[in-house]
Amino acid sequence: MFWDKFFITSLVGLFLSLLYILFIQQTAVVEIEATTSSKTAFKIYWAEAGGQFSEQNAGKRYLNPTTDSYRFRIGNIGSIDLLRIDPSDRHLARVKIHRLIIRQQGYVPIVLDDPEDFKKLKVIDGVKSLDINNDGLTVIPDGEDPKLQLVVSGVTKEPWLLKAILRLL
């Protein structure tokens, strides 16, 4: 009786661990420090090699003037080639991105937090002007859907398992 319960509990634990690895560790976390003039939606779309941007491949967080730190998940950064960043969905919403970090276990983080980093973003559409300085990137929309693009293909893998083992020693 004891061994039956132990075996079932072990199988459930193994199953939950596998789900965690498949669904949590195989997605990237986006951390944003941003300010906005009015409530707006901040979205990041991703496209894999030869793929298209779609609502199915998008992460979204609502920004508001009283909060400046946000987190949400996107797909597996190892299979993503392009990111499309839509900093706002309102014509009058100015968004200033102070820092944007994309982290996923097993990969070196993608960090945008200084003028040289922010210059990697290319305007696709809907942007009246960009102001890049030491405090971040300010996006002034020309319409209701400003779009920026960031190439992320070839992100560097990191030996995370080895690091985890060494931490335990």
Tab-separated table of N, CA and C in Angstrom:
chain	number	residue	atom	x	y	z
A	1	MET	N	0.822	-1.197	0.000
A	1	MET	CA	0.000	0.000	0.000
A	1	MET	C	0.866	1.261	0.000
A	2	PHE	N	1.868	1.299	0.900
A	2	PHE	CA	2.755	2.461	0.953
A	2	PHE	C	3.482	2.664	-0.371
A	3	TRP	N	3.994	1.579	-0.944
A	3	TRP	CA	4.774	1.694	-2.184
A	3	TRP	C	3.893	2.101	-3.358
A	4	ASP	N	2.635	1.675	-3.327
A	4	ASP	CA	1.716	2.100	-4.395
A	4	ASP	C	1.522	3.616	-4.369
A	5	LYS	N	1.270	4.159	-3.186
A	5	LYS	CA	1.095	5.610	-3.055
A	5	LYS	C	2.391	6.347	-3.406
A	6	PHE	N	3.525	5.805	-2.975
A	6	PHE	CA	4.817	6.416	-3.270
A	6	PHE	C	5.058	6.443	-4.777
A	7	PHE	N	4.754	5.341	-5.446
A	7	PHE	CA	4.944	5.237	-6.897
A	7	PHE	C	4.038	6.227	-7.633
A	8	ILE	N	2.787	6.317	-7.251
A	8	ILE	CA	1.840	7.232	-7.895
A	8	ILE	C	2.267	8.682	-7.647
A	9	THR	N	2.663	9.000	-6.417
A	9	THR	CA	3.123	10.354	-6.101
A	9	THR	C	4.370	10.707	-6.919
A	10	SER	N	5.275	9.757	-7.080
A	10	SER	CA	6.487	9.988	-7.874
A	10	SER	C	6.140	10.234	-9.334
A	11	LEU	N	5.204	9.466	-9.870
A	11	LEU	CA	4.788	9.660	-11.268
A	11	LEU	C	4.128	11.023	-11.463
A	12	VAL	N	3.299	11.425	-10.536
A	12	VAL	CA	2.655	12.742	-10.628
A	12	VAL	C	3.713	13.841	-10.570
A	13	GLY	N	4.679	13.716	-9.673
A	13	GLY	CA	5.764	14.699	-9.573
A	13	GLY	C	6.588	14.772	-10.847
A	14	LEU	N	6.882	13.620	-11.425
A	14	LEU	CA	7.623	13.571	-12.688
A	14	LEU	C	6.821	14.224	-13.809
A	15	PHE	N	5.547	13.921	-13.866
A	15	PHE	CA	4.673	14.498	-14.891
A	15	PHE	C	4.605	16.023	-14.758
A	16	LEU	N	4.436	16.526	-13.541
A	16	LEU	CA	4.385	17.973	-13.324
A	16	LEU	C	5.720	18.638	-13.665
A	17	SER	N	6.824	17.973	-13.366
A	17	SER	CA	8.144	18.503	-13.716
A	17	SER	C	8.307	18.595	-15.226
A	18	LEU	N	7.859	17.585	-15.940
A	18	LEU	CA	7.930	17.612	-17.408
A	18	LEU	C	7.059	18.719	-17.986
A	19	LEU	N	5.883	18.915	-17.426
A	19	LEU	CA	5.026	20.017	-17.880
A	19	LEU	C	5.700	21.363	-17.651
A	20	TYR	N	6.345	21.511	-16.505
A	20	TYR	CA	7.053	22.752	-16.202
A	20	TYR	C	8.152	23.008	-17.239
A	21	ILE	N	8.924	21.978	-17.545
A	21	ILE	CA	10.012	22.128	-18.518
A	21	ILE	C	9.445	22.456	-19.895
A	22	LEU	N	8.383	21.768	-20.299
A	22	LEU	CA	7.823	21.984	-21.640
A	22	LEU	C	7.139	23.330	-21.803
A	23	PHE	N	6.408	23.776	-20.791
A	23	PHE	CA	5.582	24.966	-20.970
A	23	PHE	C	6.129	26.234	-20.325
A	24	ILE	N	6.976	26.118	-19.348
A	24	ILE	CA	7.499	27.308	-18.683
A	24	ILE	C	8.933	27.579	-19.119
A	25	GLN	N	9.800	26.597	-19.027
A	25	GLN	CA	11.196	26.832	-19.377
A	25	GLN	C	11.412	26.962	-20.872
A	26	GLN	N	10.462	26.576	-21.680
A	26	GLN	CA	10.608	26.687	-23.128
A	26	GLN	C	9.979	27.959	-23.671
A	27	THR	N	9.718	28.922	-22.799
A	27	THR	CA	9.221	30.227	-23.223
A	27	THR	C	10.086	31.303	-22.586
A	28	ALA	N	10.148	32.432	-23.253
A	28	ALA	CA	10.964	33.544	-22.764
A	28	ALA	C	10.114	34.494	-21.930
A	29	VAL	N	10.763	35.156	-20.989
A	29	VAL	CA	10.113	36.167	-20.164
A	29	VAL	C	10.589	37.535	-20.637
A	30	VAL	N	9.637	38.418	-20.905
A	30	VAL	CA	9.941	39.801	-21.274
A	30	VAL	C	9.770	40.651	-20.026
A	31	GLU	N	10.805	41.392	-19.685
A	31	GLU	CA	10.753	42.339	-18.570
A	31	GLU	C	10.901	43.733	-19.164
A	32	ILE	N	9.945	44.603	-18.858
A	32	ILE	CA	9.955	45.950	-19.413
A	32	ILE	C	9.917	46.963	-18.275
A	33	GLU	N	10.747	47.965	-18.394
A	33	GLU	CA	10.624	49.158	-17.570
A	33	GLU	C	10.229	50.259	-18.544
A	34	ALA	N	9.013	50.769	-18.400
A	34	ALA	CA	8.499	51.755	-19.346
A	34	ALA	C	7.528	52.697	-18.649
A	35	THR	N	7.426	53.893	-19.206
A	35	THR	CA	6.438	54.859	-18.738
A	35	THR	C	5.575	55.251	-19.922
A	36	THR	N	4.345	55.651	-19.625
A	36	THR	CA	3.413	56.022	-20.682
A	36	THR	C	2.589	57.224	-20.238
A	37	SER	N	2.124	57.968	-21.224
A	37	SER	CA	1.308	59.149	-20.933
A	37	SER	C	-0.153	58.779	-20.690
A	38	SER	N	-0.574	57.629	-21.200
A	38	SER	CA	-1.946	57.164	-20.985
A	38	SER	C	-1.993	55.649	-21.107
A	39	LYS	N	-3.054	55.050	-20.596
A	39	LYS	CA	-3.186	53.595	-20.632
A	39	LYS	C	-3.149	53.110	-22.079
A	40	THR	N	-2.355	52.076	-22.313
A	40	THR	CA	-2.203	51.545	-23.665
A	40	THR	C	-1.722	50.096	-23.595
A	41	ALA	N	-1.821	49.388	-24.690
A	41	ALA	CA	-1.364	47.998	-24.758
A	41	ALA	C	0.018	47.949	-25.404
A	42	PHE	N	0.936	47.235	-24.768
A	42	PHE	CA	2.282	46.992	-25.280
A	42	PHE	C	2.295	45.541	-25.734
A	43	LYS	N	2.621	45.302	-27.012
A	43	LYS	CA	2.612	43.932	-27.537
A	43	LYS	C	3.950	43.593	-28.161
A	44	ILE	N	4.313	42.345	-28.057
A	44	ILE	CA	5.459	41.816	-28.792
A	44	ILE	C	4.975	40.603	-29.574
A	45	TYR	N	5.128	40.681	-30.882
A	45	TYR	CA	4.815	39.572	-31.782
A	45	TYR	C	6.131	38.892	-32.146
A	46	TRP	N	6.077	37.588	-32.412
A	46	TRP	CA	7.289	36.898	-32.848
A	46	TRP	C	7.001	36.075	-34.089
A	47	ALA	N	8.065	35.919	-34.891
A	47	ALA	CA	7.984	35.114	-36.106
A	47	ALA	C	9.186	34.184	-36.138
A	48	GLU	N	8.915	32.937	-36.446
A	48	GLU	CA	9.986	31.969	-36.615
A	48	GLU	C	10.491	32.067	-38.044
A	49	ALA	N	11.529	31.332	-38.389
A	49	ALA	CA	12.124	31.395	-39.727
A	49	ALA	C	11.053	31.220	-40.801
A	50	GLY	N	10.933	32.203	-41.674
A	50	GLY	CA	9.966	32.145	-42.764
A	50	GLY	C	8.525	32.342	-42.328
A	51	GLY	N	8.298	32.582	-41.057
A	51	GLY	CA	6.939	32.721	-40.550
A	51	GLY	C	6.442	34.150	-40.582
A	52	GLN	N	5.194	34.306	-40.227
A	52	GLN	CA	4.547	35.610	-40.203
A	52	GLN	C	4.204	35.977	-38.758
A	53	PHE	N	4.048	37.273	-38.519
A	53	PHE	CA	3.548	37.731	-37.225
A	53	PHE	C	2.053	37.452	-37.169
A	54	SER	N	1.566	37.039	-36.003
A	54	SER	CA	0.134	36.784	-35.848
A	54	SER	C	-0.263	37.002	-34.394
A	55	GLU	N	-1.557	37.150	-34.175
A	55	GLU	CA	-2.064	37.316	-32.810
A	55	GLU	C	-1.796	36.072	-31.961
A	56	GLN	N	-1.707	34.908	-32.614
A	56	GLN	CA	-1.411	33.677	-31.875
A	56	GLN	C	0.004	33.699	-31.310
A	57	ASN	N	0.904	34.394	-32.004
A	57	ASN	CA	2.287	34.510	-31.561
A	57	ASN	C	2.528	35.916	-31.042
A	58	ALA	N	1.850	36.247	-29.969
A	58	ALA	CA	1.986	37.590	-29.392
A	58	ALA	C	1.861	37.531	-27.876
A	59	GLY	N	2.632	38.381	-27.228
A	59	GLY	CA	2.510	38.600	-25.793
A	59	GLY	C	2.068	40.036	-25.585
A	60	LYS	N	1.267	40.274	-24.558
A	60	LYS	CA	0.696	41.608	-24.380
A	60	LYS	C	0.613	41.953	-22.907
A	61	ARG	N	0.851	43.225	-22.625
A	61	ARG	CA	0.694	43.744	-21.274
A	61	ARG	C	0.145	45.156	-21.397
A	62	TYR	N	-0.805	45.489	-20.534
A	62	TYR	CA	-1.339	46.854	-20.531
A	62	TYR	C	-0.430	47.737	-19.687
A	63	LEU	N	-0.017	48.862	-20.278
A	63	LEU	CA	0.785	49.848	-19.573
A	63	LEU	C	-0.142	50.932	-19.049
A	64	ASN	N	0.198	51.484	-17.893
A	64	ASN	CA	-0.572	52.618	-17.387
A	64	ASN	C	0.383	53.603	-16.712
A	65	PRO	N	-0.026	54.850	-16.600
A	65	PRO	CA	0.870	55.892	-16.077
A	65	PRO	C	1.335	55.696	-14.641
A	66	THR	N	0.694	54.847	-13.867
A	66	THR	CA	1.063	54.691	-12.458
A	66	THR	C	2.012	53.520	-12.194
A	67	THR	N	2.358	52.752	-13.218
A	67	THR	CA	3.227	51.587	-13.057
A	67	THR	C	4.351	51.689	-14.078
A	68	ASP	N	5.542	51.202	-13.709
A	68	ASP	CA	6.628	51.272	-14.686
A	68	ASP	C	7.372	49.953	-14.904
A	69	SER	N	6.999	48.879	-14.230
A	69	SER	CA	7.637	47.572	-14.438
A	69	SER	C	6.584	46.540	-14.827
A	70	TYR	N	6.901	45.769	-15.866
A	70	TYR	CA	5.948	44.796	-16.400
A	70	TYR	C	6.696	43.530	-16.797
A	71	ARG	N	5.974	42.405	-16.779
A	71	ARG	CA	6.517	41.103	-17.210
A	71	ARG	C	5.436	40.330	-17.934
A	72	PHE	N	5.843	39.608	-18.974
A	72	PHE	CA	4.955	38.660	-19.639
A	72	PHE	C	5.794	37.674	-20.442
A	73	ARG	N	5.174	36.638	-20.910
A	73	ARG	CA	5.881	35.572	-21.634
A	73	ARG	C	5.619	35.664	-23.138
A	74	ILE	N	6.641	35.222	-23.882
A	74	ILE	CA	6.496	35.052	-25.330
A	74	ILE	C	6.970	33.644	-25.657
A	75	GLY	N	7.123	33.309	-26.927
A	75	GLY	CA	7.511	31.962	-27.341
A	75	GLY	C	8.948	31.612	-26.998
A	76	ASN	N	9.392	30.495	-27.532
A	76	ASN	CA	10.744	29.978	-27.313
A	76	ASN	C	11.734	30.827	-28.102
A	77	ILE	N	12.573	31.582	-27.419
A	77	ILE	CA	13.489	32.519	-28.072
A	77	ILE	C	14.464	31.796	-29.002
A	78	GLY	N	14.709	30.528	-28.750
A	78	GLY	CA	15.618	29.757	-29.598
A	78	GLY	C	15.088	29.516	-30.995
A	79	SER	N	13.778	29.607	-31.186
A	79	SER	CA	13.206	29.379	-32.515
A	79	SER	C	12.664	30.656	-33.158
A	80	ILE	N	12.866	31.794	-32.496
A	80	ILE	CA	12.349	33.062	-33.010
A	80	ILE	C	13.432	33.778	-33.808
A	81	ASP	N	13.053	34.307	-34.980
A	81	ASP	CA	13.978	35.093	-35.798
A	81	ASP	C	13.746	36.587	-35.656
A	82	LEU	N	12.476	36.992	-35.608
A	82	LEU	CA	12.126	38.412	-35.578
A	82	LEU	C	11.123	38.702	-34.478
A	83	LEU	N	11.283	39.871	-33.869
A	83	LEU	CA	10.290	40.381	-32.927
A	83	LEU	C	9.720	41.666	-33.511
A	84	ARG	N	8.412	41.817	-33.391
A	84	ARG	CA	7.777	43.082	-33.733
A	84	ARG	C	7.238	43.659	-32.440
A	85	ILE	N	7.711	44.841	-32.113
A	85	ILE	CA	7.316	45.490	-30.859
A	85	ILE	C	6.337	46.597	-31.201
A	86	ASP	N	5.122	46.485	-30.665
A	86	ASP	CA	4.089	47.510	-30.816
A	86	ASP	C	3.954	48.188	-29.457
A	87	PRO	N	4.640	49.331	-29.259
A	87	PRO	CA	4.669	49.932	-27.930
A	87	PRO	C	3.353	50.528	-27.462
A	88	SER	N	2.422	50.818	-28.375
A	88	SER	CA	1.127	51.358	-27.935
A	88	SER	C	0.057	51.044	-28.966
A	89	ASP	N	-1.178	51.159	-28.537
A	89	ASP	CA	-2.300	50.966	-29.460
A	89	ASP	C	-3.205	52.192	-29.483
A	90	ARG	N	-2.677	53.311	-29.029
A	90	ARG	CA	-3.452	54.560	-29.009
A	90	ARG	C	-2.634	55.669	-29.649
A	91	HIS	N	-3.298	56.468	-30.417
A	91	HIS	CA	-2.635	57.543	-31.161
A	91	HIS	C	-1.939	58.540	-30.231
A	92	LEU	N	-2.512	58.852	-29.108
A	92	LEU	CA	-1.964	59.880	-28.228
A	92	LEU	C	-1.040	59.341	-27.138
A	93	ALA	N	-0.845	58.042	-27.087
A	93	ALA	CA	-0.035	57.451	-26.015
A	93	ALA	C	1.450	57.503	-26.371
A	94	ARG	N	2.199	58.294	-25.622
A	94	ARG	CA	3.656	58.298	-25.742
A	94	ARG	C	4.184	57.225	-24.801
A	95	VAL	N	5.090	56.409	-25.302
A	95	VAL	CA	5.682	55.360	-24.475
A	95	VAL	C	7.190	55.555	-24.457
A	96	LYS	N	7.753	55.533	-23.256
A	96	LYS	CA	9.202	55.599	-23.112
A	96	LYS	C	9.668	54.272	-22.528
A	97	ILE	N	10.476	53.558	-23.293
A	97	ILE	CA	11.028	52.278	-22.853
A	97	ILE	C	12.398	52.563	-22.244
A	98	HIS	N	12.512	52.343	-20.952
A	98	HIS	CA	13.785	52.566	-20.259
A	98	HIS	C	14.680	51.333	-20.374
A	99	ARG	N	14.058	50.168	-20.311
A	99	ARG	CA	14.801	48.908	-20.395
A	99	ARG	C	13.863	47.808	-20.863
A	100	LEU	N	14.380	46.948	-21.737
A	100	LEU	CA	13.639	45.776	-22.183
A	100	LEU	C	14.612	44.606	-22.150
A	101	ILE	N	14.255	43.576	-21.401
A	101	ILE	CA	15.104	42.388	-21.270
A	101	ILE	C	14.263	41.166	-21.609
A	102	ILE	N	14.822	40.283	-22.419
A	102	ILE	CA	14.161	39.017	-22.756
A	102	ILE	C	15.060	37.899	-22.251
A	103	ARG	N	14.528	37.092	-21.329
A	103	ARG	CA	15.300	36.022	-20.697
A	103	ARG	C	14.621	34.676	-20.939
A	104	GLN	N	15.462	33.687	-21.160
A	104	GLN	CA	14.984	32.305	-21.201
A	104	GLN	C	16.128	31.419	-20.774
A	105	GLN	N	15.808	30.472	-19.924
A	105	GLN	CA	16.836	29.562	-19.445
A	105	GLN	C	17.499	28.882	-20.642
A	106	GLY	N	18.825	28.867	-20.638
A	106	GLY	CA	19.570	28.238	-21.722
A	106	GLY	C	20.062	29.222	-22.766
A	107	TYR	N	19.710	30.519	-22.634
A	107	TYR	CA	20.111	31.534	-23.603
A	107	TYR	C	20.622	32.774	-22.887
A	108	VAL	N	21.581	33.442	-23.525
A	108	VAL	CA	22.065	34.716	-22.999
A	108	VAL	C	20.934	35.728	-23.159
A	109	PRO	N	20.636	36.520	-22.132
A	109	PRO	CA	19.533	37.488	-22.227
A	109	PRO	C	19.752	38.520	-23.344
A	110	ILE	N	18.652	38.946	-23.937
A	110	ILE	CA	18.651	40.048	-24.896
A	110	ILE	C	18.316	41.289	-24.081
A	111	VAL	N	19.214	42.267	-24.095
A	111	VAL	CA	19.045	43.451	-23.259
A	111	VAL	C	19.076	44.703	-24.130
A	112	LEU	N	18.050	45.530	-23.980
A	112	LEU	CA	18.015	46.849	-24.599
A	112	LEU	C	17.914	47.851	-23.460
A	113	ASP	N	19.026	48.557	-23.178
A	113	ASP	CA	18.972	49.514	-22.077
A	113	ASP	C	19.905	50.714	-22.252
A	114	ASP	N	20.516	50.825	-23.420
A	114	ASP	CA	21.324	52.016	-23.683
A	114	ASP	C	21.110	52.436	-25.137
A	115	PRO	N	21.555	53.646	-25.503
A	115	PRO	CA	21.280	54.151	-26.859
A	115	PRO	C	21.715	53.205	-27.979
A	116	GLU	N	22.868	52.577	-27.842
A	116	GLU	CA	23.334	51.661	-28.895
A	116	GLU	C	22.397	50.460	-29.036
A	117	ASP	N	21.888	49.958	-27.917
A	117	ASP	CA	20.943	48.836	-27.964
A	117	ASP	C	19.651	49.247	-28.663
A	118	PHE	N	19.117	50.417	-28.300
A	118	PHE	CA	17.847	50.863	-28.864
A	118	PHE	C	17.953	51.182	-30.351
A	119	LYS	N	19.141	51.480	-30.821
A	119	LYS	CA	19.332	51.747	-32.259
A	119	LYS	C	19.178	50.488	-33.093
A	120	LYS	N	19.182	49.321	-32.470
A	120	LYS	CA	18.968	48.059	-33.180
A	120	LYS	C	17.514	47.905	-33.623
A	121	LEU	N	16.615	48.670	-33.008
A	121	LEU	CA	15.196	48.619	-33.378
A	121	LEU	C	14.981	49.399	-34.670
A	122	LYS	N	14.280	48.790	-35.615
A	122	LYS	CA	13.973	49.425	-36.894
A	122	LYS	C	12.491	49.759	-36.947
A	123	VAL	N	12.191	50.960	-37.415
A	123	VAL	CA	10.785	51.373	-37.559
A	123	VAL	C	10.179	50.633	-38.742
A	124	ILE	N	9.003	50.029	-38.512
A	124	ILE	CA	8.253	49.393	-39.591
A	124	ILE	C	7.170	50.345	-40.095
A	125	ASP	N	6.399	50.898	-39.143
A	125	ASP	CA	5.258	51.723	-39.535
A	125	ASP	C	4.690	52.429	-38.311
A	126	GLY	N	3.953	53.510	-38.543
A	126	GLY	CA	3.158	54.148	-37.506
A	126	GLY	C	3.920	54.962	-36.481
A	127	VAL	N	5.172	55.319	-36.771
A	127	VAL	CA	5.977	56.069	-35.810
A	127	VAL	C	6.248	57.468	-36.364
A	128	LYS	N	5.824	58.467	-35.628
A	128	LYS	CA	6.096	59.855	-36.016
A	128	LYS	C	7.551	60.200	-35.728
A	129	SER	N	8.017	59.830	-34.529
A	129	SER	CA	9.423	60.055	-34.199
A	129	SER	C	9.870	59.140	-33.075
A	130	LEU	N	11.174	58.894	-33.050
A	130	LEU	CA	11.832	58.145	-31.985
A	130	LEU	C	12.851	59.075	-31.354
A	131	ASP	N	12.898	59.092	-30.049
A	131	ASP	CA	13.907	59.860	-29.342
A	131	ASP	C	14.705	58.878	-28.503
A	132	ILE	N	15.967	58.702	-28.865
A	132	ILE	CA	16.840	57.775	-28.146
A	132	ILE	C	17.859	58.591	-27.372
A	133	ASN	N	17.920	58.355	-26.057
A	133	ASN	CA	18.928	59.005	-25.225
A	133	ASN	C	19.335	58.053	-24.106
A	134	ASN	N	20.137	58.520	-23.173
A	134	ASN	CA	20.629	57.647	-22.098
A	134	ASN	C	19.532	57.156	-21.168
A	135	ASP	N	18.365	57.788	-21.211
A	135	ASP	CA	17.255	57.386	-20.360
A	135	ASP	C	16.318	56.394	-21.043
A	136	GLY	N	16.551	56.112	-22.327
A	136	GLY	CA	15.721	55.135	-23.013
A	136	GLY	C	15.282	55.577	-24.388
A	137	LEU	N	14.203	54.970	-24.850
A	137	LEU	CA	13.643	55.200	-26.178
A	137	LEU	C	12.217	55.699	-26.022
A	138	THR	N	11.930	56.884	-26.552
A	138	THR	CA	10.572	57.408	-26.528
A	138	THR	C	9.971	57.242	-27.920
A	139	VAL	N	8.790	56.630	-27.974
A	139	VAL	CA	8.086	56.414	-29.232
A	139	VAL	C	6.899	57.365	-29.283
A	140	ILE	N	6.873	58.196	-30.317
A	140	ILE	CA	5.742	59.086	-30.539
A	140	ILE	C	5.016	58.549	-31.770
A	141	PRO	N	3.800	58.024	-31.572
A	141	PRO	CA	3.102	57.379	-32.681
A	141	PRO	C	2.569	58.372	-33.717
A	142	ASP	N	2.500	57.868	-34.946
A	142	ASP	CA	1.920	58.623	-36.044
A	142	ASP	C	0.489	58.151	-36.294
A	143	GLY	N	0.166	57.032	-35.735
A	143	GLY	CA	-1.155	56.439	-35.874
A	143	GLY	C	-1.464	55.664	-34.616
A	144	GLU	N	-2.374	54.718	-34.737
A	144	GLU	CA	-2.777	53.951	-33.556
A	144	GLU	C	-1.982	52.676	-33.358
A	145	ASP	N	-1.047	52.375	-34.247
A	145	ASP	CA	-0.343	51.105	-34.121
A	145	ASP	C	1.117	51.239	-34.551
A	146	PRO	N	1.943	51.919	-33.746
A	146	PRO	CA	3.356	52.010	-34.115
A	146	PRO	C	4.025	50.642	-34.017
A	147	LYS	N	4.927	50.371	-34.958
A	147	LYS	CA	5.577	49.064	-35.020
A	147	LYS	C	7.084	49.234	-35.157
A	148	LEU	N	7.822	48.489	-34.337
A	148	LEU	CA	9.276	48.426	-34.411
A	148	LEU	C	9.671	46.968	-34.592
A	149	GLN	N	10.830	46.734	-35.179
A	149	GLN	CA	11.281	45.369	-35.417
A	149	GLN	C	12.673	45.168	-34.841
A	150	LEU	N	12.894	43.975	-34.286
A	150	LEU	CA	14.200	43.600	-33.742
A	150	LEU	C	14.554	42.204	-34.242
A	151	VAL	N	15.721	42.072	-34.853
A	151	VAL	CA	16.198	40.768	-35.310
A	151	VAL	C	16.833	40.059	-34.118
A	152	VAL	N	16.389	38.838	-33.836
A	152	VAL	CA	16.931	38.077	-32.704
A	152	VAL	C	17.423	36.692	-33.115
A	153	SER	N	17.470	36.413	-34.413
A	153	SER	CA	17.932	35.085	-34.849
A	153	SER	C	19.375	34.889	-34.398
A	154	GLY	N	19.683	33.693	-34.050
A	154	GLY	CA	21.045	33.373	-33.634
A	154	GLY	C	21.386	33.792	-32.218
A	155	VAL	N	20.392	33.817	-31.323
A	155	VAL	CA	20.698	34.145	-29.929
A	155	VAL	C	21.684	33.112	-29.388
A	156	THR	N	22.538	33.553	-28.503
A	156	THR	CA	23.610	32.711	-27.983
A	156	THR	C	23.085	31.786	-26.896
A	157	LYS	N	23.403	30.504	-27.066
A	157	LYS	CA	23.020	29.543	-26.031
A	157	LYS	C	23.965	29.674	-24.848
A	158	GLU	N	23.448	29.331	-23.684
A	158	GLU	CA	24.200	29.434	-22.438
A	158	GLU	C	24.163	28.067	-21.761
A	159	PRO	N	25.268	27.592	-21.226
A	159	PRO	CA	25.280	26.274	-20.577
A	159	PRO	C	24.593	26.311	-19.210
A	160	TRP	N	23.276	26.409	-19.216
A	160	TRP	CA	22.518	26.593	-17.976
A	160	TRP	C	22.569	25.370	-17.069
A	161	LEU	N	22.569	24.175	-17.628
A	161	LEU	CA	22.574	22.976	-16.794
A	161	LEU	C	23.887	22.891	-16.015
A	162	LEU	N	24.997	23.164	-16.688
A	162	LEU	CA	26.294	23.146	-16.016
A	162	LEU	C	26.336	24.197	-14.909
A	163	LYS	N	25.814	25.390	-15.168
A	163	LYS	CA	25.766	26.436	-14.150
A	163	LYS	C	24.928	26.011	-12.950
A	164	ALA	N	23.806	25.367	-13.227
A	164	ALA	CA	22.929	24.909	-12.135
A	164	ALA	C	23.628	23.855	-11.272
A	165	ILE	N	24.343	22.961	-11.894
A	165	ILE	CA	25.060	21.912	-11.147
A	165	ILE	C	26.163	22.550	-10.309
A	166	LEU	N	26.899	23.485	-10.894
A	166	LEU	CA	27.998	24.123	-10.168
A	166	LEU	C	27.487	24.932	-8.980
A	167	ARG	N	26.310	25.514	-9.081
A	167	ARG	CA	25.715	26.250	-7.966
A	167	ARG	C	25.401	25.321	-6.812
A	168	LEU	N	25.026	24.087	-7.124
A	168	LEU	CA	24.679	23.131	-6.073
A	168	LEU	C	25.906	22.620	-5.331
A	169	LEU	N	27.050	22.658	-5.959
A	169	LEU	CA	28.273	22.131	-5.335
A	169	LEU	C	28.854	23.070	-4.316
